[in-house]
Amino acid sequence: MKLIETPITSNVNLEAMYPELSKLTFAKQQAVKLYKLYAYDRTKIIYLDRFDTITLLLLNRQRKIKHDEVDTIIHRILKVDRKDVTVNVGYKKQIMEMGIRPRHNYKDIILIEQNVK
């Protein structure tokens, strides 16, 4: 499968695109230096580069994201192995327990964080 960077042609606000997820995932942390949007098959990937961490948020509406797909995304985007990052596969359950309901019904949401030296 191909990993495709989705072009951002205008000044897109992440808070407007993903209002519920941005309240928890993006709001209480340091400023965002760079963000990109990717697509891998039917999985949307939000890439956030902060000054001390890089965060990937994987979203899929149709099915659960497979273990090998997560490894491939980490390897292709971050250029590291899975052992070098923190992968939260229970992120969807975690945000649902907090009472946050995403606008779309996602089958799977995974959070990946990498500390930058």
mmCIF file of N, CA and C in Angstrom:
data_model
loop_
_atom_site.group_PDB
_atom_site.id
_atom_site.type_symbol
_atom_site.label_atom_id
_atom_site.label_comp_id
_atom_site.label_asym_id
_atom_site.label_seq_id
_atom_site.Cartn_x
_atom_site.Cartn_y
_atom_site.Cartn_z
ATOM 1 N N MET A 1 0.841 -1.185 0.000
ATOM 2 C CA MET A 1 0.000 0.000 0.000
ATOM 3 C C MET A 1 0.878 1.237 0.000
ATOM 4 N N LYS A 2 0.315 2.306 -0.485
ATOM 5 C CA LYS A 2 1.069 3.540 -0.593
ATOM 6 C C LYS A 2 0.758 4.472 0.567
ATOM 7 N N LEU A 3 1.788 5.157 1.009
ATOM 8 C CA LEU A 3 1.646 6.217 1.988
ATOM 9 C C LEU A 3 1.676 7.524 1.216
ATOM 10 N N ILE A 4 0.589 8.272 1.284
ATOM 11 C CA ILE A 4 0.442 9.476 0.475
ATOM 12 C C ILE A 4 0.311 10.684 1.388
ATOM 13 N N GLU A 5 1.114 11.715 1.124
ATOM 14 C CA GLU A 5 0.964 12.960 1.867
ATOM 15 C C GLU A 5 -0.151 13.767 1.214
ATOM 16 N N THR A 6 -1.147 14.115 1.999
ATOM 17 C CA THR A 6 -2.280 14.884 1.499
ATOM 18 C C THR A 6 -1.875 16.351 1.438
ATOM 19 N N PRO A 7 -1.975 16.970 0.267
ATOM 20 C CA PRO A 7 -1.568 18.370 0.167
ATOM 21 C C PRO A 7 -2.511 19.291 0.937
ATOM 22 N N ILE A 8 -1.929 20.250 1.608
ATOM 23 C CA ILE A 8 -2.705 21.266 2.318
ATOM 24 C C ILE A 8 -2.581 22.537 1.493
ATOM 25 N N THR A 9 -3.659 22.914 0.843
ATOM 26 C CA THR A 9 -3.610 24.029 -0.098
ATOM 27 C C THR A 9 -4.033 25.355 0.503
ATOM 28 N N SER A 10 -4.537 25.324 1.721
ATOM 29 C CA SER A 10 -4.934 26.577 2.363
ATOM 30 C C SER A 10 -4.567 26.506 3.830
ATOM 31 N N ASN A 11 -4.814 27.569 4.536
ATOM 32 C CA ASN A 11 -4.515 27.624 5.954
ATOM 33 C C ASN A 11 -5.581 26.829 6.706
ATOM 34 N N VAL A 12 -5.331 25.539 6.884
ATOM 35 C CA VAL A 12 -6.284 24.644 7.515
ATOM 36 C C VAL A 12 -6.026 24.631 9.019
ATOM 37 N N ASN A 13 -7.080 24.747 9.789
ATOM 38 C CA ASN A 13 -6.989 24.716 11.232
ATOM 39 C C ASN A 13 -7.347 23.310 11.711
ATOM 40 N N LEU A 14 -6.438 22.667 12.444
ATOM 41 C CA LEU A 14 -6.706 21.316 12.940
ATOM 42 C C LEU A 14 -7.892 21.293 13.887
ATOM 43 N N GLU A 15 -8.087 22.363 14.626
ATOM 44 C CA GLU A 15 -9.199 22.431 15.572
ATOM 45 C C GLU A 15 -10.535 22.449 14.840
ATOM 46 N N ALA A 16 -10.577 23.025 13.653
ATOM 47 C CA ALA A 16 -11.811 23.045 12.867
ATOM 48 C C ALA A 16 -12.064 21.683 12.210
ATOM 49 N N MET A 17 -10.988 20.985 11.811
ATOM 50 C CA MET A 17 -11.139 19.700 11.142
ATOM 51 C C MET A 17 -11.493 18.583 12.125
ATOM 52 N N TYR A 18 -10.872 18.582 13.294
ATOM 53 C CA TYR A 18 -11.070 17.538 14.306
ATOM 54 C C TYR A 18 -11.325 18.200 15.663
ATOM 55 N N PRO A 19 -12.511 18.788 15.866
ATOM 56 C CA PRO A 19 -12.738 19.573 17.086
ATOM 57 C C PRO A 19 -12.674 18.765 18.381
ATOM 58 N N GLU A 20 -13.255 17.595 18.411
ATOM 59 C CA GLU A 20 -13.286 16.808 19.637
ATOM 60 C C GLU A 20 -11.907 16.235 19.961
ATOM 61 N N LEU A 21 -11.220 15.738 18.958
ATOM 62 C CA LEU A 21 -9.902 15.154 19.177
ATOM 63 C C LEU A 21 -8.866 16.209 19.529
ATOM 64 N N SER A 22 -8.993 17.405 18.978
ATOM 65 C CA SER A 22 -8.009 18.441 19.262
ATOM 66 C C SER A 22 -8.119 18.956 20.693
ATOM 67 N N LYS A 23 -9.304 18.849 21.299
ATOM 68 C CA LYS A 23 -9.458 19.278 22.694
ATOM 69 C C LYS A 23 -8.549 18.473 23.614
ATOM 70 N N LEU A 24 -8.472 17.197 23.390
ATOM 71 C CA LEU A 24 -7.676 16.324 24.254
ATOM 72 C C LEU A 24 -6.249 16.156 23.749
ATOM 73 N N THR A 25 -6.085 15.884 22.486
ATOM 74 C CA THR A 25 -4.783 15.498 21.951
ATOM 75 C C THR A 25 -3.856 16.678 21.712
ATOM 76 N N PHE A 26 -4.384 17.779 21.192
ATOM 77 C CA PHE A 26 -3.515 18.861 20.741
ATOM 78 C C PHE A 26 -3.491 20.077 21.661
ATOM 79 N N ALA A 27 -4.528 20.316 22.435
ATOM 80 C CA ALA A 27 -4.696 21.593 23.115
ATOM 81 C C ALA A 27 -3.756 21.825 24.295
ATOM 82 N N LYS A 28 -3.536 20.834 25.126
ATOM 83 C CA LYS A 28 -2.817 21.049 26.379
ATOM 84 C C LYS A 28 -1.321 20.833 26.256
ATOM 85 N N GLN A 29 -0.790 20.937 25.067
ATOM 86 C CA GLN A 29 0.629 20.690 24.881
ATOM 87 C C GLN A 29 1.283 21.876 24.207
ATOM 88 N N GLN A 30 2.573 21.752 24.030
ATOM 89 C CA GLN A 30 3.381 22.812 23.459
ATOM 90 C C GLN A 30 2.935 23.156 22.037
ATOM 91 N N ALA A 31 3.347 24.314 21.577
ATOM 92 C CA ALA A 31 2.973 24.793 20.253
ATOM 93 C C ALA A 31 3.405 23.829 19.153
ATOM 94 N N VAL A 32 2.641 23.811 18.082
ATOM 95 C CA VAL A 32 2.922 22.937 16.945
ATOM 96 C C VAL A 32 3.845 23.667 15.981
ATOM 97 N N LYS A 33 4.961 23.028 15.657
ATOM 98 C CA LYS A 33 5.921 23.597 14.717
ATOM 99 C C LYS A 33 5.510 23.306 13.278
ATOM 100 N N LEU A 34 5.035 22.069 13.037
ATOM 101 C CA LEU A 34 4.677 21.639 11.690
ATOM 102 C C LEU A 34 3.633 20.545 11.786
ATOM 103 N N TYR A 35 2.667 20.560 10.889
ATOM 104 C CA TYR A 35 1.742 19.441 10.809
ATOM 105 C C TYR A 35 1.503 19.069 9.363
ATOM 106 N N LYS A 36 1.278 17.769 9.174
ATOM 107 C CA LYS A 36 1.014 17.230 7.845
ATOM 108 C C LYS A 36 -0.117 16.220 7.964
ATOM 109 N N LEU A 37 -0.756 15.969 6.862
ATOM 110 C CA LEU A 37 -1.798 14.957 6.791
ATOM 111 C C LEU A 37 -1.361 13.895 5.796
ATOM 112 N N TYR A 38 -1.512 12.634 6.201
ATOM 113 C CA TYR A 38 -1.159 11.504 5.352
ATOM 114 C C TYR A 38 -2.357 10.580 5.209
ATOM 115 N N ALA A 39 -2.289 9.721 4.201
ATOM 116 C CA ALA A 39 -3.272 8.658 4.020
ATOM 117 C C ALA A 39 -2.512 7.378 3.717
ATOM 118 N N TYR A 40 -2.881 6.310 4.426
ATOM 119 C CA TYR A 40 -2.312 4.986 4.182
ATOM 120 C C TYR A 40 -3.486 4.034 4.062
ATOM 121 N N ASP A 41 -3.796 3.627 2.840
ATOM 122 C CA ASP A 41 -5.000 2.871 2.538
ATOM 123 C C ASP A 41 -6.194 3.701 3.003
ATOM 124 N N ARG A 42 -6.959 3.246 3.957
ATOM 125 C CA ARG A 42 -8.105 4.013 4.455
ATOM 126 C C ARG A 42 -7.848 4.624 5.826
ATOM 127 N N THR A 43 -6.602 4.672 6.215
ATOM 128 C CA THR A 43 -6.218 5.242 7.498
ATOM 129 C C THR A 43 -5.728 6.668 7.294
ATOM 130 N N LYS A 44 -6.322 7.610 8.020
ATOM 131 C CA LYS A 44 -5.860 8.991 8.009
ATOM 132 C C LYS A 44 -4.802 9.132 9.091
ATOM 133 N N ILE A 45 -3.753 9.869 8.792
ATOM 134 C CA ILE A 45 -2.660 10.072 9.734
ATOM 135 C C ILE A 45 -2.436 11.568 9.894
ATOM 136 N N ILE A 46 -2.482 12.026 11.128
ATOM 137 C CA ILE A 46 -2.170 13.421 11.439
ATOM 138 C C ILE A 46 -0.780 13.428 12.049
ATOM 139 N N TYR A 47 0.132 14.157 11.430
ATOM 140 C CA TYR A 47 1.523 14.256 11.879
ATOM 141 C C TYR A 47 1.699 15.625 12.515
ATOM 142 N N LEU A 48 2.044 15.644 13.798
ATOM 143 C CA LEU A 48 2.280 16.898 14.515
ATOM 144 C C LEU A 48 3.711 16.932 15.016
ATOM 145 N N ASP A 49 4.482 17.887 14.562
ATOM 146 C CA ASP A 49 5.858 18.045 15.009
ATOM 147 C C ASP A 49 5.904 19.213 15.979
ATOM 148 N N ARG A 50 6.125 18.888 17.245
ATOM 149 C CA ARG A 50 6.320 19.914 18.252
ATOM 150 C C ARG A 50 7.816 20.049 18.468
ATOM 151 N N PHE A 51 8.214 20.934 19.331
ATOM 152 C CA PHE A 51 9.630 21.157 19.531
ATOM 153 C C PHE A 51 10.293 20.028 20.326
ATOM 154 N N ASP A 52 9.532 19.277 21.113
ATOM 155 C CA ASP A 52 10.119 18.206 21.913
ATOM 156 C C ASP A 52 9.573 16.818 21.581
ATOM 157 N N THR A 53 8.426 16.724 20.917
ATOM 158 C CA THR A 53 7.849 15.431 20.547
ATOM 159 C C THR A 53 7.250 15.488 19.148
ATOM 160 N N ILE A 54 7.166 14.314 18.548
ATOM 161 C CA ILE A 54 6.432 14.157 17.289
ATOM 162 C C ILE A 54 5.274 13.215 17.597
ATOM 163 N N THR A 55 4.070 13.626 17.228
ATOM 164 C CA THR A 55 2.872 12.842 17.507
ATOM 165 C C THR A 55 2.215 12.431 16.200
ATOM 166 N N LEU A 56 1.842 11.161 16.110
ATOM 167 C CA LEU A 56 1.048 10.660 14.997
ATOM 168 C C LEU A 56 -0.281 10.196 15.555
ATOM 169 N N LEU A 57 -1.354 10.625 14.940
ATOM 170 C CA LEU A 57 -2.688 10.179 15.317
ATOM 171 C C LEU A 57 -3.261 9.426 14.119
ATOM 172 N N LEU A 58 -3.498 8.133 14.288
ATOM 173 C CA LEU A 58 -4.009 7.278 13.220
ATOM 174 C C LEU A 58 -5.501 7.081 13.406
ATOM 175 N N LEU A 59 -6.281 7.380 12.362
ATOM 176 C CA LEU A 59 -7.740 7.314 12.414
ATOM 177 C C LEU A 59 -8.249 6.438 11.271
ATOM 178 N N ASN A 60 -9.145 5.507 11.589
ATOM 179 C CA ASN A 60 -9.736 4.663 10.550
ATOM 180 C C ASN A 60 -11.215 4.480 10.855
ATOM 181 N N ARG A 61 -12.060 4.756 9.874
ATOM 182 C CA ARG A 61 -13.515 4.631 10.040
ATOM 183 C C ARG A 61 -14.051 3.247 9.700
ATOM 184 N N GLN A 62 -13.351 2.484 8.845
ATOM 185 C CA GLN A 62 -13.884 1.216 8.354
ATOM 186 C C GLN A 62 -13.514 0.001 9.200
ATOM 187 N N ARG A 63 -12.292 -0.040 9.748
ATOM 188 C CA ARG A 63 -11.826 -1.249 10.417
ATOM 189 C C ARG A 63 -10.732 -0.912 11.428
ATOM 190 N N LYS A 64 -10.364 -1.939 12.204
ATOM 191 C CA LYS A 64 -9.250 -1.804 13.140
ATOM 192 C C LYS A 64 -7.948 -1.715 12.354
ATOM 193 N N ILE A 65 -7.010 -0.959 12.873
ATOM 194 C CA ILE A 65 -5.706 -0.825 12.236
ATOM 195 C C ILE A 65 -4.839 -1.999 12.679
ATOM 196 N N LYS A 66 -4.227 -2.675 11.719
ATOM 197 C CA LYS A 66 -3.439 -3.866 12.005
ATOM 198 C C LYS A 66 -2.066 -3.510 12.568
ATOM 199 N N HIS A 67 -1.506 -4.455 13.312
ATOM 200 C CA HIS A 67 -0.202 -4.277 13.948
ATOM 201 C C HIS A 67 0.896 -3.990 12.927
ATOM 202 N N ASP A 68 0.894 -4.723 11.821
ATOM 203 C CA ASP A 68 1.929 -4.523 10.807
ATOM 204 C C ASP A 68 1.762 -3.187 10.079
ATOM 205 N N GLU A 69 0.530 -2.693 9.971
ATOM 206 C CA GLU A 69 0.308 -1.372 9.374
ATOM 207 C C GLU A 69 0.888 -0.276 10.268
ATOM 208 N N VAL A 70 0.718 -0.420 11.568
ATOM 209 C CA VAL A 70 1.284 0.550 12.507
ATOM 210 C C VAL A 70 2.809 0.561 12.388
ATOM 211 N N ASP A 71 3.412 -0.625 12.319
ATOM 212 C CA ASP A 71 4.866 -0.720 12.157
ATOM 213 C C ASP A 71 5.330 -0.069 10.858
ATOM 214 N N THR A 72 4.606 -0.301 9.779
ATOM 215 C CA THR A 72 4.962 0.290 8.485
ATOM 216 C C THR A 72 4.865 1.811 8.525
ATOM 217 N N ILE A 73 3.816 2.336 9.131
ATOM 218 C CA ILE A 73 3.627 3.789 9.228
ATOM 219 C C ILE A 73 4.747 4.408 10.061
ATOM 220 N N ILE A 74 5.089 3.781 11.174
ATOM 221 C CA ILE A 74 6.177 4.288 12.021
ATOM 222 C C ILE A 74 7.487 4.291 11.242
ATOM 223 N N HIS A 75 7.754 3.208 10.539
ATOM 224 C CA HIS A 75 9.007 3.094 9.796
ATOM 225 C C HIS A 75 9.084 4.091 8.642
ATOM 226 N N ARG A 76 7.995 4.285 7.923
ATOM 227 C CA ARG A 76 8.025 5.175 6.757
ATOM 228 C C ARG A 76 7.994 6.660 7.119
ATOM 229 N N ILE A 77 7.253 7.023 8.144
ATOM 230 C CA ILE A 77 7.136 8.444 8.482
ATOM 231 C C ILE A 77 8.232 8.882 9.445
ATOM 232 N N LEU A 78 8.411 8.139 10.534
ATOM 233 C CA LEU A 78 9.358 8.545 11.563
ATOM 234 C C LEU A 78 10.767 7.996 11.345
ATOM 235 N N LYS A 79 10.893 6.988 10.483
ATOM 236 C CA LYS A 79 12.180 6.372 10.163
ATOM 237 C C LYS A 79 12.854 5.747 11.396
ATOM 238 N N VAL A 80 12.045 5.172 12.301
ATOM 239 C CA VAL A 80 12.554 4.472 13.485
ATOM 240 C C VAL A 80 11.780 3.164 13.639
ATOM 241 N N ASP A 81 12.199 2.355 14.591
ATOM 242 C CA ASP A 81 11.493 1.116 14.891
ATOM 243 C C ASP A 81 10.424 1.365 15.947
ATOM 244 N N ARG A 82 9.546 0.396 16.125
ATOM 245 C CA ARG A 82 8.441 0.513 17.076
ATOM 246 C C ARG A 82 8.936 0.652 18.515
ATOM 247 N N LYS A 83 10.081 0.052 18.842
ATOM 248 C CA LYS A 83 10.600 0.113 20.203
ATOM 249 C C LYS A 83 11.072 1.518 20.585
ATOM 250 N N ASP A 84 11.295 2.388 19.606
ATOM 251 C CA ASP A 84 11.779 3.743 19.871
ATOM 252 C C ASP A 84 10.656 4.758 20.080
ATOM 253 N N VAL A 85 9.405 4.337 19.962
ATOM 254 C CA VAL A 85 8.259 5.237 20.123
ATOM 255 C C VAL A 85 7.288 4.659 21.149
ATOM 256 N N THR A 86 6.363 5.498 21.590
ATOM 257 C CA THR A 86 5.304 5.058 22.489
ATOM 258 C C THR A 86 4.030 4.915 21.677
ATOM 259 N N VAL A 87 3.450 3.705 21.667
ATOM 260 C CA VAL A 87 2.237 3.431 20.895
ATOM 261 C C VAL A 87 1.100 3.183 21.871
ATOM 262 N N ASN A 88 0.030 3.964 21.755
ATOM 263 C CA ASN A 88 -1.154 3.808 22.604
ATOM 264 C C ASN A 88 -2.285 3.255 21.739
ATOM 265 N N VAL A 89 -2.438 1.911 21.727
ATOM 266 C CA VAL A 89 -3.477 1.291 20.903
ATOM 267 C C VAL A 89 -4.858 1.396 21.548
ATOM 268 N N GLY A 90 -4.913 1.702 22.828
ATOM 269 C CA GLY A 90 -6.189 1.854 23.516
ATOM 270 C C GLY A 90 -6.639 3.291 23.609
ATOM 271 N N TYR A 91 -6.170 4.125 22.696
ATOM 272 C CA TYR A 91 -6.476 5.557 22.760
ATOM 273 C C TYR A 91 -7.954 5.846 22.530
ATOM 274 N N LYS A 92 -8.598 5.095 21.648
ATOM 275 C CA LYS A 92 -10.029 5.302 21.395
ATOM 276 C C LYS A 92 -10.830 5.036 22.667
ATOM 277 N N LYS A 93 -10.534 3.946 23.328
ATOM 278 C CA LYS A 93 -11.232 3.613 24.573
ATOM 279 C C LYS A 93 -10.979 4.671 25.639
ATOM 280 N N GLN A 94 -9.759 5.161 25.688
ATOM 281 C CA GLN A 94 -9.383 6.176 26.668
ATOM 282 C C GLN A 94 -10.176 7.471 26.477
ATOM 283 N N ILE A 95 -10.311 7.929 25.242
ATOM 284 C CA ILE A 95 -11.046 9.179 25.031
ATOM 285 C C ILE A 95 -12.553 8.985 25.201
ATOM 286 N N MET A 96 -13.046 7.787 24.890
ATOM 287 C CA MET A 96 -14.476 7.514 25.101
ATOM 288 C C MET A 96 -14.816 7.509 26.591
ATOM 289 N N GLU A 97 -13.915 6.981 27.425
ATOM 290 C CA GLU A 97 -14.138 6.980 28.866
ATOM 291 C C GLU A 97 -14.111 8.379 29.451
ATOM 292 N N MET A 98 -13.386 9.303 28.804
ATOM 293 C CA MET A 98 -13.342 10.694 29.247
ATOM 294 C C MET A 98 -14.590 11.464 28.825
ATOM 295 N N GLY A 99 -15.427 10.849 28.005
ATOM 296 C CA GLY A 99 -16.654 11.495 27.561
ATOM 297 C C GLY A 99 -16.523 12.281 26.281
ATOM 298 N N ILE A 100 -15.406 12.133 25.586
ATOM 299 C CA ILE A 100 -15.198 12.843 24.327
ATOM 300 C C ILE A 100 -15.686 11.957 23.197
ATOM 301 N N ARG A 101 -16.607 12.449 22.409
ATOM 302 C CA ARG A 101 -17.164 11.711 21.274
ATOM 303 C C ARG A 101 -16.732 12.396 19.981
ATOM 304 N N PRO A 102 -15.866 11.746 19.186
ATOM 305 C CA PRO A 102 -15.467 12.330 17.899
ATOM 306 C C PRO A 102 -16.671 12.530 16.979
ATOM 307 N N ARG A 103 -16.546 13.495 16.108
ATOM 308 C CA ARG A 103 -17.625 13.821 15.174
ATOM 309 C C ARG A 103 -17.972 12.625 14.286
ATOM 310 N N HIS A 104 -16.962 11.903 13.839
ATOM 311 C CA HIS A 104 -17.169 10.721 13.001
ATOM 312 C C HIS A 104 -17.024 9.473 13.851
ATOM 313 N N ASN A 105 -17.670 8.417 13.434
ATOM 314 C CA ASN A 105 -17.595 7.152 14.151
ATOM 315 C C ASN A 105 -16.376 6.379 13.666
ATOM 316 N N TYR A 106 -15.277 6.478 14.394
ATOM 317 C CA TYR A 106 -14.047 5.790 14.027
ATOM 318 C C TYR A 106 -14.029 4.401 14.631
ATOM 319 N N LYS A 107 -13.618 3.414 13.841
ATOM 320 C CA LYS A 107 -13.464 2.057 14.343
ATOM 321 C C LYS A 107 -12.204 1.925 15.184
ATOM 322 N N ASP A 108 -11.176 2.710 14.844
ATOM 323 C CA ASP A 108 -9.925 2.627 15.582
ATOM 324 C C ASP A 108 -9.214 3.975 15.577
ATOM 325 N N ILE A 109 -8.636 4.327 16.727
ATOM 326 C CA ILE A 109 -7.819 5.532 16.881
ATOM 327 C C ILE A 109 -6.582 5.111 17.665
ATOM 328 N N ILE A 110 -5.411 5.382 17.116
ATOM 329 C CA ILE A 110 -4.149 5.022 17.755
ATOM 330 C C ILE A 110 -3.281 6.270 17.849
ATOM 331 N N LEU A 111 -2.636 6.446 18.995
ATOM 332 C CA LEU A 111 -1.739 7.581 19.224
ATOM 333 C C LEU A 111 -0.304 7.067 19.311
ATOM 334 N N ILE A 112 0.598 7.694 18.570
ATOM 335 C CA ILE A 112 2.027 7.334 18.576
ATOM 336 C C ILE A 112 2.810 8.601 18.909
ATOM 337 N N GLU A 113 3.730 8.486 19.865
ATOM 338 C CA GLU A 113 4.553 9.632 20.239
ATOM 339 C C GLU A 113 6.029 9.249 20.220
ATOM 340 N N GLN A 114 6.829 10.170 19.722
ATOM 341 C CA GLN A 114 8.286 9.992 19.687
ATOM 342 C C GLN A 114 8.925 11.220 20.318
ATOM 343 N N ASN A 115 9.781 11.012 21.296
ATOM 344 C CA ASN A 115 10.517 12.126 21.887
ATOM 345 C C ASN A 115 11.671 12.499 20.980
ATOM 346 N N VAL A 116 11.829 13.807 20.759
ATOM 347 C CA VAL A 116 12.884 14.314 19.893
ATOM 348 C C VAL A 116 14.006 14.856 20.783
ATOM 349 N N LYS A 117 15.207 14.509 20.443
ATOM 350 C CA LYS A 117 16.357 14.950 21.253
ATOM 351 C C LYS A 117 16.782 16.340 20.883
#
